[in-house]
Amino acid sequence: YQGFDQLLLTGSTLVITKSLKDVMSLYSMGIPSIAPQSEQMLIHNDTAEKLKKRFDKIFILYDNDSAGIAGSQLNCNTYGFNQIFYNDNYKDTSDHIKALGIETTINLLNTMMIG
């Protein structure tokens, strides 16, 4: 998993996203994250269980398209993760930062993860 070796031992929040680019964007905002090889794959059971022990809340943030929705639902239904999506014209975190700025993106993410 991309970004896995950089994770803190424990934390309040983890975001599983779709790409290394998004992992890096989230880390730039202070949000720990990892990315599997594909948003359509099921996170390995042992990895999911380890993550659930280390983080209080785990969110899946994939693209809001058919592949991303299906992959997110699969992992959320299997492991009880929380599903969040950007519901606008920007498909991922790096696009949000480029278009709206880092503060707006942080505020949006915080709203999605609290609500």
mmCIF file of C-alpha atoms in Angstrom:
data_model
loop_
_atom_site.group_PDB
_atom_site.id
_atom_site.type_symbol
_atom_site.label_atom_id
_atom_site.label_comp_id
_atom_site.label_asym_id
_atom_site.label_seq_id
_atom_site.Cartn_x
_atom_site.Cartn_y
_atom_site.Cartn_z
ATOM 1 C CA TYR A 1 0.000 0.000 0.000
ATOM 2 C CA GLN A 2 1.383 3.353 -1.038
ATOM 3 C CA GLY A 3 2.050 5.533 2.000
ATOM 4 C CA PHE A 4 1.781 2.662 4.492
ATOM 5 C CA ASP A 5 5.368 2.953 5.745
ATOM 6 C CA GLN A 6 4.843 6.649 6.514
ATOM 7 C CA LEU A 7 1.822 6.089 8.792
ATOM 8 C CA LEU A 8 1.920 7.021 12.443
ATOM 9 C CA LEU A 9 1.587 4.140 14.891
ATOM 10 C CA THR A 10 -1.854 5.393 15.937
ATOM 11 C CA GLY A 11 -4.155 8.252 15.077
ATOM 12 C CA SER A 12 -7.678 9.525 15.072
ATOM 13 C CA THR A 13 -8.234 9.453 11.319
ATOM 14 C CA LEU A 14 -6.943 7.578 8.277
ATOM 15 C CA VAL A 15 -8.009 8.128 4.673
ATOM 16 C CA ILE A 16 -7.702 5.343 2.118
ATOM 17 C CA THR A 17 -7.566 6.999 -1.262
ATOM 18 C CA LYS A 18 -6.940 5.921 -4.845
ATOM 19 C CA SER A 19 -3.419 7.032 -5.734
ATOM 20 C CA LEU A 20 -0.005 8.051 -4.472
ATOM 21 C CA LYS A 21 -0.711 11.567 -5.764
ATOM 22 C CA ASP A 22 -3.711 11.809 -3.432
ATOM 23 C CA VAL A 23 -1.751 10.277 -0.537
ATOM 24 C CA MET A 24 0.830 13.027 -0.965
ATOM 25 C CA SER A 25 -1.866 15.716 -1.211
ATOM 26 C CA LEU A 26 -3.541 14.495 1.974
ATOM 27 C CA TYR A 27 -0.225 14.298 3.818
ATOM 28 C CA SER A 28 0.464 17.921 2.817
ATOM 29 C CA MET A 29 -2.676 18.786 4.812
ATOM 30 C CA GLY A 30 -1.651 16.682 7.801
ATOM 31 C CA ILE A 31 -4.061 13.831 7.021
ATOM 32 C CA PRO A 32 -2.546 10.326 7.164
ATOM 33 C CA SER A 33 -3.482 8.218 4.166
ATOM 34 C CA ILE A 34 -2.663 5.170 2.089
ATOM 35 C CA ALA A 35 -3.595 3.945 -1.377
ATOM 36 C CA PRO A 36 -4.019 0.374 -2.595
ATOM 37 C CA GLN A 37 -2.861 -0.644 -6.075
ATOM 38 C CA SER A 38 -6.405 -0.174 -7.398
ATOM 39 C CA GLU A 39 -9.577 1.387 -6.058
ATOM 40 C CA GLN A 40 -11.425 -1.725 -7.212
ATOM 41 C CA MET A 41 -9.512 -4.090 -4.929
ATOM 42 C CA LEU A 42 -10.613 -5.243 -1.512
ATOM 43 C CA ILE A 43 -8.152 -4.238 1.197
ATOM 44 C CA HIS A 44 -6.483 -7.372 2.574
ATOM 45 C CA ASN A 45 -8.227 -8.582 5.723
ATOM 46 C CA ASP A 46 -5.071 -8.571 7.866
ATOM 47 C CA THR A 47 -4.211 -5.039 6.728
ATOM 48 C CA ALA A 48 -7.747 -3.808 7.433
ATOM 49 C CA GLU A 49 -7.702 -5.311 10.927
ATOM 50 C CA LYS A 50 -4.318 -3.749 11.725
ATOM 51 C CA LEU A 51 -5.516 -0.355 10.502
ATOM 52 C CA LYS A 52 -8.714 -0.593 12.555
ATOM 53 C CA LYS A 53 -6.606 -1.171 15.683
ATOM 54 C CA ARG A 54 -4.376 1.811 14.903
ATOM 55 C CA PHE A 55 -6.928 4.442 13.820
ATOM 56 C CA ASP A 56 -10.195 5.542 15.412
ATOM 57 C CA LYS A 57 -11.920 6.347 12.110
ATOM 58 C CA ILE A 58 -11.098 5.130 8.618
ATOM 59 C CA PHE A 59 -12.518 6.790 5.529
ATOM 60 C CA ILE A 60 -12.521 5.640 1.922
ATOM 61 C CA LEU A 61 -12.123 8.578 -0.482
ATOM 62 C CA TYR A 62 -12.168 7.308 -4.055
ATOM 63 C CA ASP A 63 -13.351 9.017 -7.233
ATOM 64 C CA ASN A 64 -17.073 9.646 -7.505
ATOM 65 C CA ASP A 65 -17.449 7.426 -10.583
ATOM 66 C CA SER A 66 -18.693 3.859 -11.059
ATOM 67 C CA ALA A 67 -15.307 2.233 -10.294
ATOM 68 C CA GLY A 68 -14.669 4.402 -7.246
ATOM 69 C CA ILE A 69 -18.177 3.973 -5.859
ATOM 70 C CA ALA A 70 -18.044 0.183 -6.297
ATOM 71 C CA GLY A 71 -14.605 -0.113 -4.683
ATOM 72 C CA SER A 72 -15.578 2.148 -1.823
ATOM 73 C CA GLN A 73 -18.796 0.258 -1.149
ATOM 74 C CA LEU A 74 -16.965 -3.078 -1.223
ATOM 75 C CA ASN A 75 -14.456 -1.990 1.425
ATOM 76 C CA CYS A 76 -16.975 -0.094 3.552
ATOM 77 C CA ASN A 77 -19.443 -2.979 3.560
ATOM 78 C CA THR A 78 -16.706 -5.517 4.326
ATOM 79 C CA TYR A 79 -14.858 -3.624 7.060
ATOM 80 C CA GLY A 80 -17.209 -0.923 8.321
ATOM 81 C CA PHE A 81 -15.110 1.930 6.979
ATOM 82 C CA ASN A 82 -16.745 5.303 6.297
ATOM 83 C CA GLN A 83 -17.426 6.322 2.703
ATOM 84 C CA ILE A 84 -16.865 9.911 1.534
ATOM 85 C CA PHE A 85 -16.770 11.478 -1.931
ATOM 86 C CA TYR A 86 -16.199 14.858 -3.488
ATOM 87 C CA ASN A 87 -19.570 15.783 -4.950
ATOM 88 C CA ASP A 88 -18.525 18.453 -7.415
ATOM 89 C CA ASN A 89 -16.472 18.869 -10.573
ATOM 90 C CA TYR A 90 -13.130 18.030 -8.946
ATOM 91 C CA LYS A 91 -12.366 14.331 -9.021
ATOM 92 C CA ASP A 92 -9.663 14.077 -6.390
ATOM 93 C CA THR A 93 -7.800 15.834 -3.607
ATOM 94 C CA SER A 94 -5.013 17.233 -5.759
ATOM 95 C CA ASP A 95 -7.581 18.744 -8.164
ATOM 96 C CA HIS A 96 -9.359 20.357 -5.204
ATOM 97 C CA ILE A 97 -6.155 21.874 -3.910
ATOM 98 C CA LYS A 98 -5.217 23.222 -7.351
ATOM 99 C CA ALA A 99 -8.636 24.740 -7.976
ATOM 100 C CA LEU A 100 -9.808 25.824 -4.519
ATOM 101 C CA GLY A 101 -6.695 26.023 -2.375
ATOM 102 C CA ILE A 102 -5.473 23.972 0.534
ATOM 103 C CA GLU A 103 -7.554 25.696 3.252
ATOM 104 C CA THR A 104 -10.832 25.201 1.387
ATOM 105 C CA THR A 105 -9.957 21.560 0.739
ATOM 106 C CA ILE A 106 -9.057 20.976 4.399
ATOM 107 C CA ASN A 107 -12.335 22.554 5.499
ATOM 108 C CA LEU A 108 -14.313 20.416 3.056
ATOM 109 C CA LEU A 109 -12.589 17.223 4.186
ATOM 110 C CA ASN A 110 -13.111 18.073 7.848
ATOM 111 C CA THR A 111 -16.805 18.670 7.173
ATOM 112 C CA MET A 112 -17.140 15.341 5.340
ATOM 113 C CA MET A 113 -15.304 13.423 8.057
ATOM 114 C CA ILE A 114 -17.246 14.970 10.934
ATOM 115 C CA GLY A 115 -20.694 14.737 9.320
#
